Coordinates of C-alpha atoms and ligand atoms in Angstrom, one line a residue:
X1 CA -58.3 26.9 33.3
X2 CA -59.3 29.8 31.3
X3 CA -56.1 30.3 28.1
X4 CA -55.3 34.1 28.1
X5 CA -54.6 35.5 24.2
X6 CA -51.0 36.8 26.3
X7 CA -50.5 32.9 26.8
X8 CA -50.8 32.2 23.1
X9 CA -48.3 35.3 22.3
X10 CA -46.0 34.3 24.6
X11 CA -45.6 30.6 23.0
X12 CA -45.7 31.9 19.6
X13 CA -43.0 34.5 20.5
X14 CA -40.6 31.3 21.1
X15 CA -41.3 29.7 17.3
X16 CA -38.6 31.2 15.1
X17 CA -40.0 32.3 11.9
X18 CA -37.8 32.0 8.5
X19 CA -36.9 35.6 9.2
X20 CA -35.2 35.3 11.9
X21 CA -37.2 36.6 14.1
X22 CA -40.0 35.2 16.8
X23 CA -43.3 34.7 15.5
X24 CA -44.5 37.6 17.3
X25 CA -42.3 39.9 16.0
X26 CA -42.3 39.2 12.1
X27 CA -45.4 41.2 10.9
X28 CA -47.5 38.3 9.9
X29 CA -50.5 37.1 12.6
X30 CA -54.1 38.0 12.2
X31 CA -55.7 38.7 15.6
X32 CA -56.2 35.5 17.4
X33 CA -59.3 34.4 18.5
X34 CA -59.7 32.3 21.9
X35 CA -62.6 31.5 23.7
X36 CA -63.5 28.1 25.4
X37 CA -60.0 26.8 25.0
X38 CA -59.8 26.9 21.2
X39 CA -57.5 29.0 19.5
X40 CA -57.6 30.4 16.0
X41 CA -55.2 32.8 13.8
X42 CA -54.1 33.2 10.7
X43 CA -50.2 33.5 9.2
X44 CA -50.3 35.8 6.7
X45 CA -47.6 36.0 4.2
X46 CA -46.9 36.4 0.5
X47 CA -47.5 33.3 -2.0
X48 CA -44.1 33.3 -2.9
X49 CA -42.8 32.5 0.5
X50 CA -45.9 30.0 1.8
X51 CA -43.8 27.0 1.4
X52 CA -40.8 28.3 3.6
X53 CA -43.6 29.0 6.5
X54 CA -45.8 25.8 6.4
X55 CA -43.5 24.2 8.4
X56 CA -43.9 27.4 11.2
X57 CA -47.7 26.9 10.5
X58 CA -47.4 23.6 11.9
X59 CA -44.7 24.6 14.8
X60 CA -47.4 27.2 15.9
X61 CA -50.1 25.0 16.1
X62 CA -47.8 22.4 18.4
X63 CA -46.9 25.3 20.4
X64 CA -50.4 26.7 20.8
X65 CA -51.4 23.3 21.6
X66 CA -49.2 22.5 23.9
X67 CA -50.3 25.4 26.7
X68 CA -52.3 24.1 29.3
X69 CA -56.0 24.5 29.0
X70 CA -56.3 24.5 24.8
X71 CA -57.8 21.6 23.9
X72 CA -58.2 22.8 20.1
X73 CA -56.4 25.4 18.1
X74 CA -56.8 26.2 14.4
X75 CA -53.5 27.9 12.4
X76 CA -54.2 28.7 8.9
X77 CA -51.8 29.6 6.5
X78 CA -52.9 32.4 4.1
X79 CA -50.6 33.0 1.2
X80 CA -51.8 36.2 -1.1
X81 CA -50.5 36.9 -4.2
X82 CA -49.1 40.4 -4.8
X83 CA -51.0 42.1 -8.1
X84 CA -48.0 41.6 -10.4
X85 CA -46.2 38.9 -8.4
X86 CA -45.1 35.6 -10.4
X87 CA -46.4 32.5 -9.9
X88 CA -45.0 30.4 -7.1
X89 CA -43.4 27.4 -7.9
X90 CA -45.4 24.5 -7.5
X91 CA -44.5 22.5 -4.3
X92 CA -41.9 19.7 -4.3
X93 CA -43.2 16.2 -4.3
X94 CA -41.7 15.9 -0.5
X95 CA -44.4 18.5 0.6
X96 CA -46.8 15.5 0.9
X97 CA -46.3 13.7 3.7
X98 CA -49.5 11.9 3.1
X99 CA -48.8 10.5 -0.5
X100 CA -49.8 6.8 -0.1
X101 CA -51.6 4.3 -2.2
X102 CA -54.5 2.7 -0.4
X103 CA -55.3 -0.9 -0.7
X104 CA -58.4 -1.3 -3.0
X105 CA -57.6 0.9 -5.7
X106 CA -56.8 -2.1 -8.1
X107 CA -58.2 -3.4 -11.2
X108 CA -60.4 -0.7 -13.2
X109 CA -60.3 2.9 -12.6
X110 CA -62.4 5.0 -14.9
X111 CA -62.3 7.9 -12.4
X112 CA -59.1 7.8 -11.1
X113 CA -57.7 8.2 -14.3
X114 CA -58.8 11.7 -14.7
X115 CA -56.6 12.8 -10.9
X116 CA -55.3 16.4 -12.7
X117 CA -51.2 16.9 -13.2
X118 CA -49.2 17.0 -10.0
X119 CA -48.5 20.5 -10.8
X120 CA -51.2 23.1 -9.9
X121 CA -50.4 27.1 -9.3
X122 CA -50.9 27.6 -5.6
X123 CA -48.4 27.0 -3.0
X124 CA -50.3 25.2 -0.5
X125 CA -51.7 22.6 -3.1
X126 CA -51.8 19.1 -1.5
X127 CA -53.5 16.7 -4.3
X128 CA -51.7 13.6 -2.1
X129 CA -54.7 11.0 -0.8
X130 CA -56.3 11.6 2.4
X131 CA -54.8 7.9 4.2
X132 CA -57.8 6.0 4.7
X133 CA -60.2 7.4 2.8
X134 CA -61.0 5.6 -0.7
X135 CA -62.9 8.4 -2.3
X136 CA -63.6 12.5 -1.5
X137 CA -66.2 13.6 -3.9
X138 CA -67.4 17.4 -3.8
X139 CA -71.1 18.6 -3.7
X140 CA -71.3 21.9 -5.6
X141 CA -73.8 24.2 -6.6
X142 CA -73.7 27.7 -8.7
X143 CA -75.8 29.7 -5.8
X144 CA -76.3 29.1 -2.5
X145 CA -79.9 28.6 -1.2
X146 CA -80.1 25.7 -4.0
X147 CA -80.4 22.7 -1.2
X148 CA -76.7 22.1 -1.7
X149 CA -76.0 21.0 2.4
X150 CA -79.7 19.2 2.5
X151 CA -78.3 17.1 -0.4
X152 CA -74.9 16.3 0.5
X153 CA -76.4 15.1 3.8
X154 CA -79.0 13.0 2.6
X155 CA -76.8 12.0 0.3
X156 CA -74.6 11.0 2.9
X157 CA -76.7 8.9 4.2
X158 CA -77.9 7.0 1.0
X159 CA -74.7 6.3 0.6
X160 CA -74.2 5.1 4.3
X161 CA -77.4 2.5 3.8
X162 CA -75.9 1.2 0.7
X163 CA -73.2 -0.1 3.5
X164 CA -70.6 2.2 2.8
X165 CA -68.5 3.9 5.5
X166 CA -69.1 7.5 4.9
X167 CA -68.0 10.9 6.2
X168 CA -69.5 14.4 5.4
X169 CA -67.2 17.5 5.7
X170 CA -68.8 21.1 5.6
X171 CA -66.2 23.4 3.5
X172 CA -69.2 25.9 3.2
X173 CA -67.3 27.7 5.6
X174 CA -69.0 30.9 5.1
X175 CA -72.4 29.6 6.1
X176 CA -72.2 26.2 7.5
X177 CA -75.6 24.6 8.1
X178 CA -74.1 21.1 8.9
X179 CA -74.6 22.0 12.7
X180 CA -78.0 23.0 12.0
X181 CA -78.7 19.6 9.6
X182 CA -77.6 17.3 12.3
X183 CA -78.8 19.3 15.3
X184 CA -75.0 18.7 16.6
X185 CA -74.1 20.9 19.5
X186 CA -71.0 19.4 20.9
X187 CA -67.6 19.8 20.0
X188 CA -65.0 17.7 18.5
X189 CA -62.0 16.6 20.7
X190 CA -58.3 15.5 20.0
X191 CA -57.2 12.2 19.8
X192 CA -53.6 10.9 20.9
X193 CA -51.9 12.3 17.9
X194 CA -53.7 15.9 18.3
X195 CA -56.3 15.4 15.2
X196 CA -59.4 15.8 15.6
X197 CA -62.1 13.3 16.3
X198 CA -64.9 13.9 13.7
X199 CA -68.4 13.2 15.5
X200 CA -70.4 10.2 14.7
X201 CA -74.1 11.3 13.6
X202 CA -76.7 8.7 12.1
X203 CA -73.5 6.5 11.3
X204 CA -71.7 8.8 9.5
X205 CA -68.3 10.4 10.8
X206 CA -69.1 14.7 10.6
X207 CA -66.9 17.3 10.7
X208 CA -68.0 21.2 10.0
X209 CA -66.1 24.3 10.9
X210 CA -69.4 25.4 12.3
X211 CA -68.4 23.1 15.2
X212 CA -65.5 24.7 16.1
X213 CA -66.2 28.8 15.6
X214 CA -69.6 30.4 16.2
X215 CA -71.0 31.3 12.5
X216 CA -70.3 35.0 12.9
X217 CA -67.1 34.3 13.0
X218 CA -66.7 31.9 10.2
X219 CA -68.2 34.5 8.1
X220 CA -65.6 36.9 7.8
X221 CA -62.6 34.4 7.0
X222 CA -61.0 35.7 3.7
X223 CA -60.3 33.2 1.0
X224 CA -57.1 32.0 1.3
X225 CA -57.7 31.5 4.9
X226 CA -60.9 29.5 4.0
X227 CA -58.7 26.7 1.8
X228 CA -56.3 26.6 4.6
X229 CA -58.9 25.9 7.1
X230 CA -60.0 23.4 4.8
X231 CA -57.0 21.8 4.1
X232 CA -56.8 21.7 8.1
X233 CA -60.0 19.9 8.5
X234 CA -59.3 17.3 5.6
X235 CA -56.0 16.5 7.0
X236 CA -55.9 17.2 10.7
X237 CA -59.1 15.1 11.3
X238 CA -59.0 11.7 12.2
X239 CA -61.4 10.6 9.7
X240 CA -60.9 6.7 10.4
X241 CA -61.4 4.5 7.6
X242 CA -64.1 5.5 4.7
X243 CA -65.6 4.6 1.6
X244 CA -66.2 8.1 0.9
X245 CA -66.0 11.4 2.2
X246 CA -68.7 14.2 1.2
X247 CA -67.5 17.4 0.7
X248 CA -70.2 20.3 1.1
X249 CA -68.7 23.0 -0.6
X250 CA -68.9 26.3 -0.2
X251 CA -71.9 27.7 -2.9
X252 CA -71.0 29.6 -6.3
X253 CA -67.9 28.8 -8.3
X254 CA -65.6 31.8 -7.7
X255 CA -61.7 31.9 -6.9
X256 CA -62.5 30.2 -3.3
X257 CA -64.1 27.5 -5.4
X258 CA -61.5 26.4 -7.5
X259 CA -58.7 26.8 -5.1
X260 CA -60.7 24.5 -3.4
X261 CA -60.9 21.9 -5.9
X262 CA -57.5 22.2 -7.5
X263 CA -56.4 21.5 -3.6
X264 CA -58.9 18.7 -2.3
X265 CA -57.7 15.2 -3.4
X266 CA -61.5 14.9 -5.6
X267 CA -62.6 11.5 -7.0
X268 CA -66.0 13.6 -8.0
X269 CA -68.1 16.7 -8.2
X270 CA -71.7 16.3 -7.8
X271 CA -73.7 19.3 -8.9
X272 CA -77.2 20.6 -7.6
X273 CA -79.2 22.5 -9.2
X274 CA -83.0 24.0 -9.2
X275 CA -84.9 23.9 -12.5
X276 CA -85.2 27.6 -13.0
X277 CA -83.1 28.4 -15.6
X278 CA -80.5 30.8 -13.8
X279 CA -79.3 28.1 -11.4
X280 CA -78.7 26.0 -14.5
X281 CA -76.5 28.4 -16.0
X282 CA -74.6 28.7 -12.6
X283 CA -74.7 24.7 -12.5
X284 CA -72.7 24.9 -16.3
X285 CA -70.4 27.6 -14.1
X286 CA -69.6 24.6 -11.8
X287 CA -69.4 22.1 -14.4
X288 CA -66.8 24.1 -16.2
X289 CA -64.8 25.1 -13.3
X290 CA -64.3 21.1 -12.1
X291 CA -63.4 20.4 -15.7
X292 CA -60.7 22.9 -15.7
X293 CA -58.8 21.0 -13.1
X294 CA -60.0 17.6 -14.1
X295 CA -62.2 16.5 -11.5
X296 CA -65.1 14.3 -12.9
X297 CA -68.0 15.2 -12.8
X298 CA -70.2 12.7 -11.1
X299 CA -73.9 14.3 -12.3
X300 CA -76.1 16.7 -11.7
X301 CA -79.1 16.7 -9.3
X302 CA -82.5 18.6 -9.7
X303 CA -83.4 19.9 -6.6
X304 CA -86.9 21.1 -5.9
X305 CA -87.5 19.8 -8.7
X306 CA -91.4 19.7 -8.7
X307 CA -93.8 20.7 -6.4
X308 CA -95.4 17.7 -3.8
X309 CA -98.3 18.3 -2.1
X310 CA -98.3 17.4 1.1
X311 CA -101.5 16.8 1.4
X312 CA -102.4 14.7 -1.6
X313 CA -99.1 13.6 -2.6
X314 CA -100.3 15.6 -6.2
X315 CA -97.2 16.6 -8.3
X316 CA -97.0 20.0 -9.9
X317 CA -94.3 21.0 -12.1
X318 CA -94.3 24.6 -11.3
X319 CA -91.0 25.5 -12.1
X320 CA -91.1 23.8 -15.8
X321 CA -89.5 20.5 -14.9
X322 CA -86.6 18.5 -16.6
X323 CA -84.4 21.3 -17.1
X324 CA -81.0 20.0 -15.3
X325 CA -82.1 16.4 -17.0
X326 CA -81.9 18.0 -20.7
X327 CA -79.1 19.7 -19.6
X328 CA -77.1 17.5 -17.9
X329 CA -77.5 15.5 -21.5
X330 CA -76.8 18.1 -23.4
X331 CA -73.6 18.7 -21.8
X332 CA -72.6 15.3 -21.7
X333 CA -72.9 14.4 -17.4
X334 CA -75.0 11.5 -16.2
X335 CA -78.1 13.1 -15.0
X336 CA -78.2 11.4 -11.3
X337 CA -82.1 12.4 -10.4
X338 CA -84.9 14.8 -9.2
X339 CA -85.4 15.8 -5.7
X340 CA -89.5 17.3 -4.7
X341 CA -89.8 20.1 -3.4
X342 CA -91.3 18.9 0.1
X343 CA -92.6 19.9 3.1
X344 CA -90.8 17.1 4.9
X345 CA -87.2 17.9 3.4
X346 CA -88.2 21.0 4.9
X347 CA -88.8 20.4 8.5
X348 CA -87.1 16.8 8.4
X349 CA -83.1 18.9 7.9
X350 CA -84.4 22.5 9.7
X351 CA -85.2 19.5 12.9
X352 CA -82.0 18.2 12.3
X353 CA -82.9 14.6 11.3
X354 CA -82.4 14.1 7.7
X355 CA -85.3 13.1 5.7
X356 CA -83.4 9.9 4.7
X357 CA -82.9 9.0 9.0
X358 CA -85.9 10.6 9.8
X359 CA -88.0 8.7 7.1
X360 CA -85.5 5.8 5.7
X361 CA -89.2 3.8 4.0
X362 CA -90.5 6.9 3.1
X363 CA -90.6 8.5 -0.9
X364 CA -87.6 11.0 -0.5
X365 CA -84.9 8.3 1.4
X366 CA -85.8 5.7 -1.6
X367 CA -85.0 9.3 -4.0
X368 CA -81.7 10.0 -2.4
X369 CA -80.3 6.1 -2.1
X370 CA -81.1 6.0 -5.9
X371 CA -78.4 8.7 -6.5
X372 CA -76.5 7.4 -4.0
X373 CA -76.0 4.2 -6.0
X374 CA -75.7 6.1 -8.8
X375 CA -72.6 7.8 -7.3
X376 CA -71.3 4.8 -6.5
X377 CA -71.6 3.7 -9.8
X378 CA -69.3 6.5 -10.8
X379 CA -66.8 5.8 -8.4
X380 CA -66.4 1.8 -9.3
X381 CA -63.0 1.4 -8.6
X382 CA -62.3 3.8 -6.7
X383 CA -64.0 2.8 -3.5
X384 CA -63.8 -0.5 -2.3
X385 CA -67.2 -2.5 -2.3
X386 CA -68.5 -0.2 -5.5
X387 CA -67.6 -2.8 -7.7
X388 CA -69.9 -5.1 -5.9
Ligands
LIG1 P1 -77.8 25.5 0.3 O1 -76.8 24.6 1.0 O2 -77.8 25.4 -1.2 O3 -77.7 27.0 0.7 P2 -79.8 24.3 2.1 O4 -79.5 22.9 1.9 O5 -79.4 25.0 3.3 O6 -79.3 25.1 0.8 O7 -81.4 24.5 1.8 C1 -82.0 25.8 1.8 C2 -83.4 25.6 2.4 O8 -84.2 24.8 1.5 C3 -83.4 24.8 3.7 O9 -84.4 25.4 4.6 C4 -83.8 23.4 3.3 O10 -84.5 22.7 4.4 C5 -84.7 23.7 2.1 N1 -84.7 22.6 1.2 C6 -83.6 22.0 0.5 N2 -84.0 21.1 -0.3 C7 -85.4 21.0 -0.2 C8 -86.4 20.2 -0.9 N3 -86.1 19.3 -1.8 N4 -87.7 20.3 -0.5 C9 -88.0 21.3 0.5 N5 -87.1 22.1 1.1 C10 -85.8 21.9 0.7

């Protein structure tokens, strides 16, 4: 059965809005998208007023799931500060339902203890845990075309073969290459309670908004939408139980960015980087921006780091090697380690079958599950088994 967009109006024109009005009728939906049974729109309103509509957020998304024939739909809340508008207050404590404390966060914490103030400036900010999931750390990187997704994926999965349960989330939401890492076509469905089921890939549980919308359309979500969407796939995602979640975020370190990480629940920020000397200054970018809202920051990778021959396994360091490591000591990170520039990266994530699945005894998996354990170092405490 094929949902019309009238379908969509029609429920939403029953949800009262806060000004007393239906949905339909109070001036703030973006066109809605359907196609295939999954719905997406936006709710946009000012900052000021976001907290009195998250609840309508969430009414909308019941209602829009409820019609017969949509088995996904997507509401995001975009809140936009007027130039010249005050602050919004920040939310009260009993805007998150999810607060909990998980089980194995005893004894030493030497990450933990940086979590930032309860108090940040936007009015969708959520800091509470994600139930179930010991640790979300963020990979970052000042630029895009840096390797950032190829990391976080491998890394992913040196994590997973350290035995720990691990999920990777694509935030890059204006180019998600996840899809294209993992060579996953299908689509996730809903559970029981209406949350998504994440898709299990080479053990780990996946989730990218590249699943759900073609990439066109990701493209041309606006900021605030993105964090909502985010905040959506974080929280309305039936992650399970994990060790750690993998956050591929979206490249650079503008005002997307640190919404982003002033609103994610981070344990970590791990930081690629090429050697050339630009990307290290947009690595310090990222550095800085985790530090202003107190999110640790795990290391720094080298990506494409030297050059491999394929051929003859000869190294060349054509870029002037060691950069990110004298930088990363310079500025006081752990320098986590240095990533070739090769062939078999290349085509292993462009096949979708991660070097580290594709070739676990090979050079590169043995690369990657070094700063996986060096992650986990980081995070002793934090997730259960690190301490091990
Ligand atoms: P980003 O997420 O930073 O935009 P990607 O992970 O999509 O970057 O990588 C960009 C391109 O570089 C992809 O084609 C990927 O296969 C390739 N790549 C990433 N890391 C390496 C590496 N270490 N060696 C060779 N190619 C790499």
């Amino acid at each position: 059965m094929s949902v019309t967009q009238q379908q969509v109006l029609d429920s939403l024109a029953k949800v009262m809005s806060p000004r007393g009005v239906g949905l339909t009728n109070a001036n703030v939906l973006s066109a809605i998208s359907v196609s295939d049974g999954k719905v997406f729109f936006s709710i946009n309103v000012d900052a000021a007023e976001a907290r009195a509509w998250e609840s309508i957020r969430a009414q909308a998304e019941q209602a829009v799931r409820a019609i017969p024939g949509v088995t996904n739909a997507m509401v995001a809340l975009t809140a936009e500060r007027r130039a010249g508008a005050a602050a919004p207050p920040p939310p009260a404590p009993t805007s998150a339902p999810h607060n909990h404390s998980h089980g194995h966060s005893h004894g030493v914490q030497p990450v933990a203890s940086h979590r930032p103030p309860q108090s940040p400036a936007s009015p969708m900010a959520k800091q509470a845990e994600i139930p179930g999931i010991s640790a979300v750390i963020a990979v970052a990187s000042g630029k895009g075309g840096v390797g950032k997704s190829t990391t976080a994926l491998n890394l992913a999965l040196g994590l997973r073969d350290l035995g720990l349960r691990v999920g990777l989330l694509d935030a890059d939401i204006y180019g998600p290459s996840v899809p294209r890492l993992t060579g996953i076509r299908e689509k996730p469905t809903l559970d029981d309670n209406k949350k998504m089921i994440p898709i299990a890939r080479f053990g780990l549980a996946i989730m990218s908004i590249g699943f759900l919308v073609e990439e066109d359309t990701a493209m041309i979500w606006r900021g605030p939408m993105v964090m909502s969407a985010i905040t959506q796939m974080l929280r309305d995602v039936a992650w399970g139980t994990l060790d750690v979640l993998v956050v591929d975020m979206p490249p650079g370190t503008g005002d997307a960015q640190l919404t982003l990480a002033q609103n994610v629940p981070l344990k970590g920020a791990v930081i690629i980087s090429t050697p050339q000397d630009l990307s290290l200054i947009d690595a310090r970018r990222g550095l800085a921006m985790f530090r202003k809202v107190n999110v640790p920051v795990l290391g720094i990778v080298e990506n494409m780091s030297y050059f491999q021959c394929p051929e003859c396994g000869t190294r060349s360091d054509i870029f002037g090697h060691g950069g990110a490591r004298h930088e990363a000591e310079r500025l006081g990170v752990p320098f986590l380690g240095e990533i070739p520039l090769h062939m078999s990266i290349r085509t292993a994530s462009d096949a979708g079958t991660p070097v580290v699945e594709s070739e676990p005894d090979g050079p590169h998996a043995v690369i990657y599950r070094q700063i996986g354990a060096k992650v986990r170092e980081q995070l002793q405490g934090v997730i259960a088994g690190a301490a091990l």
